[in-house]
Amino acid sequence: MEFRDLKTQYQVLKPQIDKAIQTVLNEGQFIMGRQVQELEQTLADYVGVKHCITCANGTDALYMVLMAWDIKAGDAVFVPDFTFFATAEVVSLIGATPLFIDVDPDTFNMDPVKLEGAIKEVLKEGRYKPRAIIPVDLFGLPANYPEIETIAEKYKLLILEDGAQGFGGQIGNRRACSFGHAATTSFFPAKPLGCYGDGGAVFTDDDELANKIRSIRVHGKGSSRYDNVRIGLNSRLDTLQAAILQVKFQAFVEYELDNVNKVARSYTEKLKNKVKTPVIPDGYYSSWAQYTIQLENKEQRDALQEKLREQGIPTMIYYPKPMHRQQAFSNIICQKSDCSTTESLCERVLSLPIHPYLDEDDVERICRVILDNR
Ligand SMILES: *Cc1c(COP(=O)(O)O)cnc(C)c1O
């Protein structure tokens, strides 16, 4: 059994994917070929924003937005304590300071009450200038944007949605990657919409920001390739990856999102009385980058993981360490906000296999091992 089965997906989509790759080879436009622009239009329309700017990976996508916003030393950027390292890494990389906010124990996403508390403390202390919030759509579920947007408006902060795991999610009829002033996603193979290598994208309705990011993506280009108006990066999405994503996107919207939601519902139905299963608030829709259960303590979690491993069932611990405990951030003199929920989650979470091609028999077998060991 695979944790995320990319081989089965390829077998299902093989004729279209092979044809798409062959077309790129025949056309010979390996950098910024027509498939890149076509994909950007498709994704912008799907998400419901004016601009999609693809790039080399989800980390660059975040970094380019911070560059375009001129986030710099002395600025504070609020990020969840429970996330993948890149969310906070880009803040330090640009020279600003990431401040870690605890998450909600039900949704795993940034806690708006603790966010506002931290903003107030930073303003009172006066060491850093609050500039932006990077909420993460963890495990596929959009963060609490209704409340975070209210807070951002009150304190005049920018919101950058880290939708690396969230593509395909929704709140009401608003799609993930349409929240905040800008949003990003990742096409890393294991993400909800993945390519066959690294890839990412920025989404925004802001014309000026979109133009800046298109420039930053290609060495800060101006009106032509050899006119450079700012310092930028080399961060383009390969034409091959765009062509692969065009095929995968069709499957994603036609049935993969539905299928992965069926798998999640089946897990929850079978497990809900025995372990804490993921909570999807009313009106929210998840793209299920992960299906993460919570055990009572570390001993129980580790023992269950071992039992599943013995039965050939792969599981993962996302994430074993809070951001504020990472050695890389040990130099940050941040306000000591309460991150007790993240501390506790890191000891108790266990992510089960989930993907659109996981069949009911496998779900059944995984749940039986879990229920037999409760
Ligand atoms: C994967 C991920 C990223 C980084 O994306 P890459 O394409 O691997 O650079 C950023 N944030 C979160 C929450 C992620 O899960």
mmCIF file of C-alpha atoms and ligand atoms in Angstrom:
data_model
loop_
_atom_site.group_PDB
_atom_site.id
_atom_site.type_symbol
_atom_site.label_atom_id
_atom_site.label_comp_id
_atom_site.label_asym_id
_atom_site.label_seq_id
_atom_site.Cartn_x
_atom_site.Cartn_y
_atom_site.Cartn_z
ATOM 1 C CA MET A 1 0.000 0.000 0.000
ATOM 2 C CA GLU A 2 1.210 3.507 -0.850
ATOM 3 C CA PHE A 3 0.815 6.551 1.397
ATOM 4 C CA ARG A 4 -0.002 8.659 -1.672
ATOM 5 C CA ASP A 5 -0.280 6.525 -4.804
ATOM 6 C CA LEU A 6 1.205 8.430 -7.732
ATOM 7 C CA LYS A 7 1.913 5.254 -9.706
ATOM 8 C CA THR A 8 -1.746 4.264 -9.996
ATOM 9 C CA GLN A 9 -2.640 7.827 -10.975
ATOM 10 C CA TYR A 10 -0.039 7.685 -13.763
ATOM 11 C CA GLN A 11 -1.377 4.346 -15.024
ATOM 12 C CA VAL A 12 -4.888 5.827 -15.218
ATOM 13 C CA LEU A 13 -3.747 9.007 -16.998
ATOM 14 C CA LYS A 14 -0.856 7.477 -18.991
ATOM 15 C CA PRO A 15 -2.217 7.956 -22.538
ATOM 16 C CA GLN A 16 -2.951 11.670 -22.017
ATOM 17 C CA ILE A 17 0.209 12.382 -19.997
ATOM 18 C CA ASP A 18 2.509 10.617 -22.458
ATOM 19 C CA LYS A 19 0.874 12.508 -25.328
ATOM 20 C CA ALA A 20 1.219 15.845 -23.517
ATOM 21 C CA ILE A 21 4.920 15.206 -22.842
ATOM 22 C CA GLN A 22 5.514 14.123 -26.448
ATOM 23 C CA THR A 23 3.842 17.303 -27.700
ATOM 24 C CA VAL A 24 6.221 19.454 -25.634
ATOM 25 C CA LEU A 25 9.198 17.489 -26.997
ATOM 26 C CA ASN A 26 7.948 17.993 -30.558
ATOM 27 C CA GLU A 27 7.257 21.703 -30.095
ATOM 28 C CA GLY A 28 10.628 22.367 -28.430
ATOM 29 C CA GLN A 29 9.515 25.357 -26.297
ATOM 30 C CA PHE A 30 10.880 24.048 -22.995
ATOM 31 C CA ILE A 31 10.860 27.367 -21.155
ATOM 32 C CA MET A 32 7.633 29.428 -21.038
ATOM 33 C CA GLY A 33 6.013 27.421 -23.824
ATOM 34 C CA ARG A 34 2.338 27.953 -24.657
ATOM 35 C CA GLN A 35 1.289 25.290 -22.097
ATOM 36 C CA VAL A 36 2.512 27.548 -19.276
ATOM 37 C CA GLN A 37 0.236 30.445 -20.288
ATOM 38 C CA GLU A 38 -2.681 28.085 -20.978
ATOM 39 C CA LEU A 39 -2.323 26.482 -17.547
ATOM 40 C CA GLU A 40 -2.135 29.889 -15.844
ATOM 41 C CA GLN A 41 -5.398 30.933 -17.509
ATOM 42 C CA THR A 42 -7.102 27.639 -16.559
ATOM 43 C CA LEU A 43 -6.015 27.865 -12.918
ATOM 44 C CA ALA A 44 -6.892 31.564 -12.555
ATOM 45 C CA ASP A 45 -10.394 30.869 -13.938
ATOM 46 C CA TYR A 46 -10.870 27.866 -11.631
ATOM 47 C CA VAL A 47 -9.719 29.699 -8.504
ATOM 48 C CA GLY A 48 -11.676 32.817 -9.489
ATOM 49 C CA VAL A 49 -8.896 35.408 -9.509
ATOM 50 C CA LYS A 50 -7.479 37.632 -12.251
ATOM 51 C CA HIS A 51 -3.885 36.385 -12.215
ATOM 52 C CA CYS A 52 -2.063 33.097 -11.839
ATOM 53 C CA ILE A 53 1.723 33.323 -12.145
ATOM 54 C CA THR A 54 3.365 29.892 -12.148
ATOM 55 C CA CYS A 55 6.895 29.473 -10.813
ATOM 56 C CA ALA A 56 9.549 26.933 -9.838
ATOM 57 C CA ASN A 57 8.081 25.765 -6.493
ATOM 58 C CA GLY A 58 5.768 26.726 -3.652
ATOM 59 C CA THR A 59 8.574 28.169 -1.554
ATOM 60 C CA ASP A 60 9.622 30.609 -4.306
ATOM 61 C CA ALA A 61 5.962 31.529 -4.761
ATOM 62 C CA LEU A 62 5.792 32.677 -1.112
ATOM 63 C CA TYR A 63 9.193 34.368 -1.325
ATOM 64 C CA MET A 64 8.323 36.299 -4.488
ATOM 65 C CA VAL A 65 5.220 37.784 -2.867
ATOM 66 C CA LEU A 66 7.265 38.907 0.157
ATOM 67 C CA MET A 67 9.830 40.434 -2.259
ATOM 68 C CA ALA A 68 7.114 42.267 -4.192
ATOM 69 C CA TRP A 69 5.640 43.613 -0.937
ATOM 70 C CA ASP A 70 9.083 44.796 0.177
ATOM 71 C CA ILE A 71 8.874 42.888 3.460
ATOM 72 C CA LYS A 72 12.194 43.492 5.214
ATOM 73 C CA ALA A 73 14.290 43.532 8.387
ATOM 74 C CA GLY A 74 12.311 44.909 11.293
ATOM 75 C CA ASP A 75 9.010 43.601 9.930
ATOM 76 C CA ALA A 76 6.994 40.946 11.749
ATOM 77 C CA VAL A 77 5.120 38.292 9.770
ATOM 78 C CA PHE A 78 2.676 36.033 11.604
ATOM 79 C CA VAL A 79 2.788 32.352 10.656
ATOM 80 C CA PRO A 80 1.240 29.241 12.215
ATOM 81 C CA ASP A 81 3.432 27.267 14.622
ATOM 82 C CA PHE A 82 2.084 24.027 13.115
ATOM 83 C CA THR A 83 3.118 23.965 9.440
ATOM 84 C CA PHE A 84 5.787 22.901 6.977
ATOM 85 C CA PHE A 85 9.085 24.749 7.503
ATOM 86 C CA ALA A 86 8.911 26.740 4.225
ATOM 87 C CA THR A 87 6.051 28.980 5.456
ATOM 88 C CA ALA A 88 8.306 30.509 8.108
ATOM 89 C CA GLU A 89 11.609 29.980 6.284
ATOM 90 C CA VAL A 90 10.800 32.539 3.567
ATOM 91 C CA VAL A 91 10.132 35.195 6.223
ATOM 92 C CA SER A 92 13.603 34.733 7.715
ATOM 93 C CA LEU A 93 15.160 34.455 4.252
ATOM 94 C CA ILE A 94 13.879 37.907 3.314
ATOM 95 C CA GLY A 95 15.284 39.283 6.575
ATOM 96 C CA ALA A 96 12.017 39.775 8.453
ATOM 97 C CA THR A 97 10.958 37.964 11.630
ATOM 98 C CA PRO A 98 8.415 35.126 11.690
ATOM 99 C CA LEU A 99 6.236 35.137 14.794
ATOM 100 C CA PHE A 100 4.586 31.828 15.535
ATOM 101 C CA ILE A 101 0.876 31.577 16.240
ATOM 102 C CA ASP A 102 -0.756 28.552 17.824
ATOM 103 C CA VAL A 103 -3.416 26.597 15.937
ATOM 104 C CA ASP A 104 -6.967 25.443 16.565
ATOM 105 C CA PRO A 105 -7.076 21.883 17.965
ATOM 106 C CA ASP A 106 -9.973 20.883 15.668
ATOM 107 C CA THR A 107 -8.915 22.335 12.315
ATOM 108 C CA PHE A 108 -5.090 22.447 12.780
ATOM 109 C CA ASN A 109 -5.240 25.986 11.330
ATOM 110 C CA MET A 110 -4.099 29.357 12.729
ATOM 111 C CA ASP A 111 -6.089 30.414 15.802
ATOM 112 C CA PRO A 112 -7.516 33.901 15.081
ATOM 113 C CA VAL A 113 -7.876 34.797 18.785
ATOM 114 C CA LYS A 114 -4.228 34.012 19.484
ATOM 115 C CA LEU A 115 -3.276 35.850 16.286
ATOM 116 C CA GLU A 116 -4.903 39.062 17.473
ATOM 117 C CA GLY A 117 -3.332 38.655 20.910
ATOM 118 C CA ALA A 118 0.121 38.373 19.329
ATOM 119 C CA ILE A 119 -0.417 41.406 17.057
ATOM 120 C CA LYS A 120 -1.375 43.496 20.089
ATOM 121 C CA GLU A 121 1.713 42.349 21.992
ATOM 122 C CA VAL A 122 4.039 43.132 19.093
ATOM 123 C CA LEU A 123 2.536 46.611 18.760
ATOM 124 C CA LYS A 124 2.901 47.208 22.517
ATOM 125 C CA GLU A 125 6.492 45.970 22.579
ATOM 126 C CA GLY A 126 7.446 48.096 19.567
ATOM 127 C CA ARG A 127 10.444 46.012 18.475
ATOM 128 C CA TYR A 128 8.917 44.880 15.163
ATOM 129 C CA LYS A 129 6.500 46.411 12.699
ATOM 130 C CA PRO A 130 3.599 44.012 11.983
ATOM 131 C CA ARG A 131 3.244 43.742 8.194
ATOM 132 C CA ALA A 132 1.675 40.479 7.089
ATOM 133 C CA ILE A 133 -0.060 37.243 8.074
ATOM 134 C CA ILE A 134 0.605 33.943 6.291
ATOM 135 C CA PRO A 135 -2.280 31.591 7.168
ATOM 136 C CA VAL A 136 -1.763 28.025 5.951
ATOM 137 C CA ASP A 137 -4.526 25.781 4.540
ATOM 138 C CA LEU A 138 -3.150 22.828 6.443
ATOM 139 C CA PHE A 139 -3.893 19.287 5.244
ATOM 140 C CA GLY A 140 -6.224 20.683 2.545
ATOM 141 C CA LEU A 141 -8.597 22.713 4.744
ATOM 142 C CA PRO A 142 -8.784 26.495 4.165
ATOM 143 C CA ALA A 143 -7.770 28.563 7.207
ATOM 144 C CA ASN A 144 -10.379 30.694 9.024
ATOM 145 C CA TYR A 145 -10.247 33.569 6.499
ATOM 146 C CA PRO A 146 -13.506 35.239 7.570
ATOM 147 C CA GLU A 147 -11.997 35.993 11.001
ATOM 148 C CA ILE A 148 -8.416 36.503 9.837
ATOM 149 C CA GLU A 149 -9.554 39.029 7.205
ATOM 150 C CA THR A 150 -11.362 41.058 9.865
ATOM 151 C CA ILE A 151 -8.221 41.143 12.018
ATOM 152 C CA ALA A 152 -6.000 42.030 9.033
ATOM 153 C CA GLU A 153 -8.262 44.963 8.162
ATOM 154 C CA LYS A 154 -8.329 46.208 11.745
ATOM 155 C CA TYR A 155 -4.504 46.284 11.983
ATOM 156 C CA LYS A 156 -3.862 47.055 8.286
ATOM 157 C CA LEU A 157 -1.893 43.893 7.623
ATOM 158 C CA LEU A 158 -1.431 42.009 4.362
ATOM 159 C CA ILE A 159 -2.632 38.412 4.059
ATOM 160 C CA LEU A 160 -0.677 35.852 2.052
ATOM 161 C CA GLU A 161 -2.579 32.565 1.837
ATOM 162 C CA ASP A 162 -0.168 29.596 1.852
ATOM 163 C CA GLY A 163 -2.332 27.210 -0.148
ATOM 164 C CA ALA A 164 0.475 24.705 -0.848
ATOM 165 C CA GLN A 165 -1.697 21.942 0.633
ATOM 166 C CA GLY A 166 -5.017 23.635 0.028
ATOM 167 C CA PHE A 167 -5.618 23.761 -3.736
ATOM 168 C CA GLY A 168 -9.175 22.590 -4.406
ATOM 169 C CA GLY A 169 -10.530 23.555 -0.971
ATOM 170 C CA GLN A 170 -13.422 25.964 -0.477
ATOM 171 C CA ILE A 171 -15.245 28.176 2.018
ATOM 172 C CA GLY A 172 -18.804 28.631 0.758
ATOM 173 C CA ASN A 173 -18.361 29.350 -2.931
ATOM 174 C CA ARG A 174 -14.901 30.908 -2.524
ATOM 175 C CA ARG A 175 -12.078 28.667 -3.647
ATOM 176 C CA ALA A 176 -8.739 28.191 -1.901
ATOM 177 C CA CYS A 177 -5.983 30.401 -3.364
ATOM 178 C CA SER A 178 -8.458 33.290 -3.708
ATOM 179 C CA PHE A 179 -8.186 34.462 -0.082
ATOM 180 C CA GLY A 180 -6.135 37.376 1.177
ATOM 181 C CA HIS A 181 -4.214 39.878 -0.956
ATOM 182 C CA ALA A 182 -2.235 37.098 -2.614
ATOM 183 C CA ALA A 183 -2.105 33.323 -2.385
ATOM 184 C CA THR A 184 0.359 30.622 -3.341
ATOM 185 C CA THR A 185 0.308 26.920 -4.032
ATOM 186 C CA SER A 186 2.799 24.120 -4.671
ATOM 187 C CA PHE A 187 2.754 21.447 -7.373
ATOM 188 C CA PHE A 188 5.194 19.172 -5.500
ATOM 189 C CA PRO A 189 4.149 15.631 -6.549
ATOM 190 C CA ALA A 190 2.434 14.718 -3.257
ATOM 191 C CA LYS A 191 0.306 17.894 -2.989
ATOM 192 C CA PRO A 192 -3.398 17.774 -3.935
ATOM 193 C CA LEU A 193 -2.541 18.937 -7.484
ATOM 194 C CA GLY A 194 1.009 17.784 -8.164
ATOM 195 C CA CYS A 195 3.321 17.649 -11.169
ATOM 196 C CA TYR A 196 6.309 15.345 -11.810
ATOM 197 C CA GLY A 197 8.928 17.520 -10.158
ATOM 198 C CA ASP A 198 8.872 20.926 -8.487
ATOM 199 C CA GLY A 199 6.384 23.642 -9.358
ATOM 200 C CA GLY A 200 4.318 26.397 -7.777
ATOM 201 C CA ALA A 201 2.093 29.394 -8.433
ATOM 202 C CA VAL A 202 1.017 32.791 -7.108
ATOM 203 C CA PHE A 203 -2.613 33.921 -7.362
ATOM 204 C CA THR A 204 -3.874 37.479 -6.999
ATOM 205 C CA ASP A 205 -6.463 40.013 -8.165
ATOM 206 C CA ASP A 206 -3.907 42.818 -7.791
ATOM 207 C CA ASP A 207 -2.638 43.884 -11.272
ATOM 208 C CA GLU A 208 0.388 45.742 -9.951
ATOM 209 C CA LEU A 209 1.464 42.837 -7.730
ATOM 210 C CA ALA A 210 1.004 40.388 -10.622
ATOM 211 C CA ASN A 211 3.210 42.521 -12.893
ATOM 212 C CA LYS A 212 5.920 42.741 -10.234
ATOM 213 C CA ILE A 213 5.890 38.986 -9.716
ATOM 214 C CA ARG A 214 6.056 38.315 -13.471
ATOM 215 C CA SER A 215 9.151 40.527 -13.458
ATOM 216 C CA ILE A 216 10.710 38.954 -10.337
ATOM 217 C CA ARG A 217 10.162 35.482 -11.820
ATOM 218 C CA VAL A 218 12.586 36.309 -14.662
ATOM 219 C CA HIS A 219 15.518 38.206 -13.091
ATOM 220 C CA GLY A 220 13.516 41.380 -12.480
ATOM 221 C CA LYS A 221 12.947 41.959 -16.166
ATOM 222 C CA GLY A 222 11.525 45.213 -17.481
ATOM 223 C CA SER A 223 10.134 45.770 -20.953
ATOM 224 C CA SER A 224 12.485 43.209 -22.510
ATOM 225 C CA ARG A 225 14.684 40.327 -21.473
ATOM 226 C CA TYR A 226 17.851 42.429 -21.250
ATOM 227 C CA ASP A 227 16.203 45.309 -19.434
ATOM 228 C CA ASN A 228 16.360 44.613 -15.691
ATOM 229 C CA VAL A 229 14.445 46.944 -13.417
ATOM 230 C CA ARG A 230 14.755 45.133 -10.078
ATOM 231 C CA ILE A 231 16.570 42.233 -8.452
ATOM 232 C CA GLY A 232 14.648 39.031 -9.065
ATOM 233 C CA LEU A 233 15.043 35.282 -9.340
ATOM 234 C CA ASN A 234 15.004 32.602 -11.983
ATOM 235 C CA SER A 235 11.795 30.855 -10.979
ATOM 236 C CA ARG A 236 9.792 29.599 -13.932
ATOM 237 C CA LEU A 237 7.601 26.490 -14.231
ATOM 238 C CA ASP A 238 8.955 24.124 -16.917
ATOM 239 C CA THR A 239 6.741 23.714 -19.980
ATOM 240 C CA LEU A 240 6.863 19.923 -19.418
ATOM 241 C CA GLN A 241 5.447 20.332 -15.912
ATOM 242 C CA ALA A 242 2.736 22.700 -17.185
ATOM 243 C CA ALA A 243 1.700 20.140 -19.813
ATOM 244 C CA ILE A 244 1.541 17.387 -17.167
ATOM 245 C CA LEU A 245 -0.494 19.674 -14.903
ATOM 246 C CA GLN A 246 -2.987 20.402 -17.714
ATOM 247 C CA VAL A 247 -3.822 16.686 -17.840
ATOM 248 C CA LYS A 248 -3.796 16.224 -14.062
ATOM 249 C CA PHE A 249 -6.010 19.283 -13.517
ATOM 250 C CA GLN A 250 -8.772 17.721 -15.667
ATOM 251 C CA ALA A 251 -8.724 14.550 -13.556
ATOM 252 C CA PHE A 252 -8.536 16.663 -10.393
ATOM 253 C CA VAL A 253 -11.749 18.594 -11.155
ATOM 254 C CA GLU A 254 -13.590 15.744 -12.892
ATOM 255 C CA TYR A 255 -13.242 13.077 -10.186
ATOM 256 C CA GLU A 256 -10.132 13.174 -7.980
ATOM 257 C CA LEU A 257 -11.463 15.798 -5.558
ATOM 258 C CA ASP A 258 -14.757 13.916 -5.223
ATOM 259 C CA ASN A 259 -12.975 10.599 -4.742
ATOM 260 C CA VAL A 260 -10.610 11.844 -2.067
ATOM 261 C CA ASN A 261 -13.575 13.351 -0.211
ATOM 262 C CA LYS A 262 -15.316 9.965 -0.366
ATOM 263 C CA VAL A 263 -12.242 8.309 1.144
ATOM 264 C CA ALA A 264 -12.182 10.909 3.932
ATOM 265 C CA ARG A 265 -15.893 10.433 4.673
ATOM 266 C CA SER A 266 -15.403 6.679 4.836
ATOM 267 C CA TYR A 267 -12.501 7.024 7.306
ATOM 268 C CA THR A 268 -14.499 9.413 9.502
ATOM 269 C CA GLU A 269 -17.585 7.196 9.461
ATOM 270 C CA LYS A 270 -15.577 4.191 10.640
ATOM 271 C CA LEU A 271 -13.241 5.895 13.123
ATOM 272 C CA LYS A 272 -15.183 8.773 14.656
ATOM 273 C CA ASN A 273 -16.282 6.996 17.799
ATOM 274 C CA LYS A 274 -12.825 5.652 18.595
ATOM 275 C CA VAL A 275 -10.300 8.366 17.723
ATOM 276 C CA LYS A 276 -10.429 12.117 17.139
ATOM 277 C CA THR A 277 -11.027 12.533 13.414
ATOM 278 C CA PRO A 278 -10.494 15.761 11.400
ATOM 279 C CA VAL A 279 -13.157 18.456 11.791
ATOM 280 C CA ILE A 280 -14.429 20.227 8.667
ATOM 281 C CA PRO A 281 -16.409 23.297 9.818
ATOM 282 C CA ASP A 282 -19.808 24.029 8.221
ATOM 283 C CA GLY A 283 -19.446 25.516 4.777
ATOM 284 C CA TYR A 284 -15.817 24.399 4.428
ATOM 285 C CA TYR A 285 -14.532 21.893 1.861
ATOM 286 C CA SER A 286 -11.148 20.172 2.105
ATOM 287 C CA SER A 287 -8.946 18.845 -0.683
ATOM 288 C CA TRP A 288 -7.459 16.353 1.818
ATOM 289 C CA ALA A 289 -3.735 16.740 1.366
ATOM 290 C CA GLN A 290 -3.646 14.653 4.559
ATOM 291 C CA TYR A 291 -6.112 12.737 6.721
ATOM 292 C CA THR A 292 -4.832 13.258 10.252
ATOM 293 C CA ILE A 293 -6.193 11.603 13.366
ATOM 294 C CA GLN A 294 -5.332 12.519 16.975
ATOM 295 C CA LEU A 295 -4.490 9.976 19.658
ATOM 296 C CA GLU A 296 -4.507 10.631 23.393
ATOM 297 C CA ASN A 297 -0.757 10.793 23.877
ATOM 298 C CA LYS A 298 2.607 10.112 22.266
ATOM 299 C CA GLU A 299 2.860 6.529 23.563
ATOM 300 C CA GLN A 300 -0.502 5.579 22.029
ATOM 301 C CA ARG A 301 0.328 7.352 18.769
ATOM 302 C CA ASP A 302 3.732 5.722 18.412
ATOM 303 C CA ALA A 303 2.332 2.275 19.323
ATOM 304 C CA LEU A 304 -0.462 2.581 16.735
ATOM 305 C CA GLN A 305 1.987 3.705 14.073
ATOM 306 C CA GLU A 306 4.095 0.613 14.822
ATOM 307 C CA LYS A 307 1.039 -1.689 14.634
ATOM 308 C CA LEU A 308 0.083 -0.216 11.257
ATOM 309 C CA ARG A 309 3.663 -0.559 10.018
ATOM 310 C CA GLU A 310 3.652 -4.256 10.985
ATOM 311 C CA GLN A 311 0.575 -4.669 8.755
ATOM 312 C CA GLY A 312 2.310 -2.931 5.839
ATOM 313 C CA ILE A 313 0.321 0.303 6.235
ATOM 314 C CA PRO A 314 2.421 3.455 5.822
ATOM 315 C CA THR A 315 1.638 6.485 8.005
ATOM 316 C CA MET A 316 3.371 9.832 8.556
ATOM 317 C CA ILE A 317 3.735 12.292 11.413
ATOM 318 C CA TYR A 318 2.916 15.776 10.111
ATOM 319 C CA TYR A 319 4.497 17.483 12.008
ATOM 320 C CA PRO A 320 6.750 16.184 14.766
ATOM 321 C CA LYS A 321 8.152 19.593 15.812
ATOM 322 C CA PRO A 322 6.596 23.047 16.326
ATOM 323 C CA MET A 323 8.196 25.849 14.291
ATOM 324 C CA HIS A 324 9.208 27.701 17.438
ATOM 325 C CA ARG A 325 11.333 24.710 18.483
ATOM 326 C CA GLN A 326 13.259 24.456 15.218
ATOM 327 C CA GLN A 327 16.960 25.077 15.679
ATOM 328 C CA ALA A 328 16.961 27.311 12.606
ATOM 329 C CA PHE A 329 14.724 29.761 14.473
ATOM 330 C CA SER A 330 16.551 29.603 17.807
ATOM 331 C CA ASN A 331 17.905 33.125 17.255
ATOM 332 C CA ILE A 332 14.424 34.649 17.135
ATOM 333 C CA ILE A 333 13.670 36.700 20.185
ATOM 334 C CA CYS A 334 9.926 36.457 19.826
ATOM 335 C CA GLN A 335 7.118 37.187 22.172
ATOM 336 C CA LYS A 336 6.401 34.085 24.193
ATOM 337 C CA SER A 337 2.930 33.400 22.908
ATOM 338 C CA ASP A 338 1.170 30.278 24.051
ATOM 339 C CA CYS A 339 1.731 27.471 21.517
ATOM 340 C CA SER A 340 0.512 24.659 23.761
ATOM 341 C CA THR A 341 -1.927 23.242 21.190
ATOM 342 C CA THR A 342 0.839 22.827 18.626
ATOM 343 C CA GLU A 343 3.111 21.245 21.248
ATOM 344 C CA SER A 344 0.395 18.748 22.068
ATOM 345 C CA LEU A 345 -0.546 18.010 18.436
ATOM 346 C CA CYS A 346 3.059 17.229 17.509
ATOM 347 C CA GLU A 347 2.964 14.368 20.021
ATOM 348 C CA ARG A 348 -0.477 13.034 19.113
ATOM 349 C CA VAL A 349 -1.073 13.356 15.338
ATOM 350 C CA LEU A 350 -0.915 10.528 12.838
ATOM 351 C CA SER A 351 -1.596 10.947 9.109
ATOM 352 C CA LEU A 352 -3.147 7.950 7.346
ATOM 353 C CA PRO A 353 -2.796 7.011 3.658
ATOM 354 C CA ILE A 354 -5.114 9.147 1.543
ATOM 355 C CA HIS A 355 -5.384 9.796 -2.189
ATOM 356 C CA PRO A 356 -8.115 9.643 -4.853
ATOM 357 C CA TYR A 357 -7.209 6.067 -5.869
ATOM 358 C CA LEU A 358 -7.376 4.486 -2.392
ATOM 359 C CA ASP A 359 -10.115 1.864 -2.569
ATOM 360 C CA GLU A 360 -12.717 1.035 0.042
ATOM 361 C CA ASP A 361 -11.103 -2.344 0.840
ATOM 362 C CA ASP A 362 -7.887 -0.605 1.840
ATOM 363 C CA VAL A 363 -9.768 1.955 3.963
ATOM 364 C CA GLU A 364 -11.573 -0.950 5.603
ATOM 365 C CA ARG A 365 -8.305 -2.780 6.339
ATOM 366 C CA ILE A 366 -6.587 0.334 7.751
ATOM 367 C CA CYS A 367 -9.560 1.103 9.999
ATOM 368 C CA ARG A 368 -9.743 -2.477 11.246
ATOM 369 C CA VAL A 369 -6.128 -2.306 12.450
ATOM 370 C CA ILE A 370 -6.861 1.017 14.191
ATOM 371 C CA LEU A 371 -10.092 -0.206 15.805
ATOM 372 C CA ASP A 372 -8.489 -3.494 16.925
ATOM 373 C CA ASN A 373 -5.810 -1.504 18.709
ATOM 374 C CA ARG A 374 -8.051 0.902 20.593
HETATM 375 C C1 LIG B 1 4.943 21.985 0.466
HETATM 376 C C2 LIG B 1 4.718 23.245 1.205
HETATM 377 C C3 LIG B 1 5.393 24.440 0.893
HETATM 378 C C4 LIG B 1 6.526 24.497 -0.082
HETATM 379 O O1 LIG B 1 6.260 24.048 -1.367
HETATM 380 P P1 LIG B 1 7.467 23.529 -2.290
HETATM 381 O O2 LIG B 1 6.839 23.428 -3.656
HETATM 382 O O3 LIG B 1 7.903 22.209 -1.755
HETATM 383 O O4 LIG B 1 8.543 24.559 -2.244
HETATM 384 C C5 LIG B 1 5.055 25.584 1.577
HETATM 385 N N1 LIG B 1 4.106 25.577 2.535
HETATM 386 C C6 LIG B 1 3.450 24.456 2.889
HETATM 387 C C7 LIG B 1 2.397 24.523 3.940
HETATM 388 C C8 LIG B 1 3.745 23.250 2.254
HETATM 389 O O5 LIG B 1 3.084 22.138 2.614
#
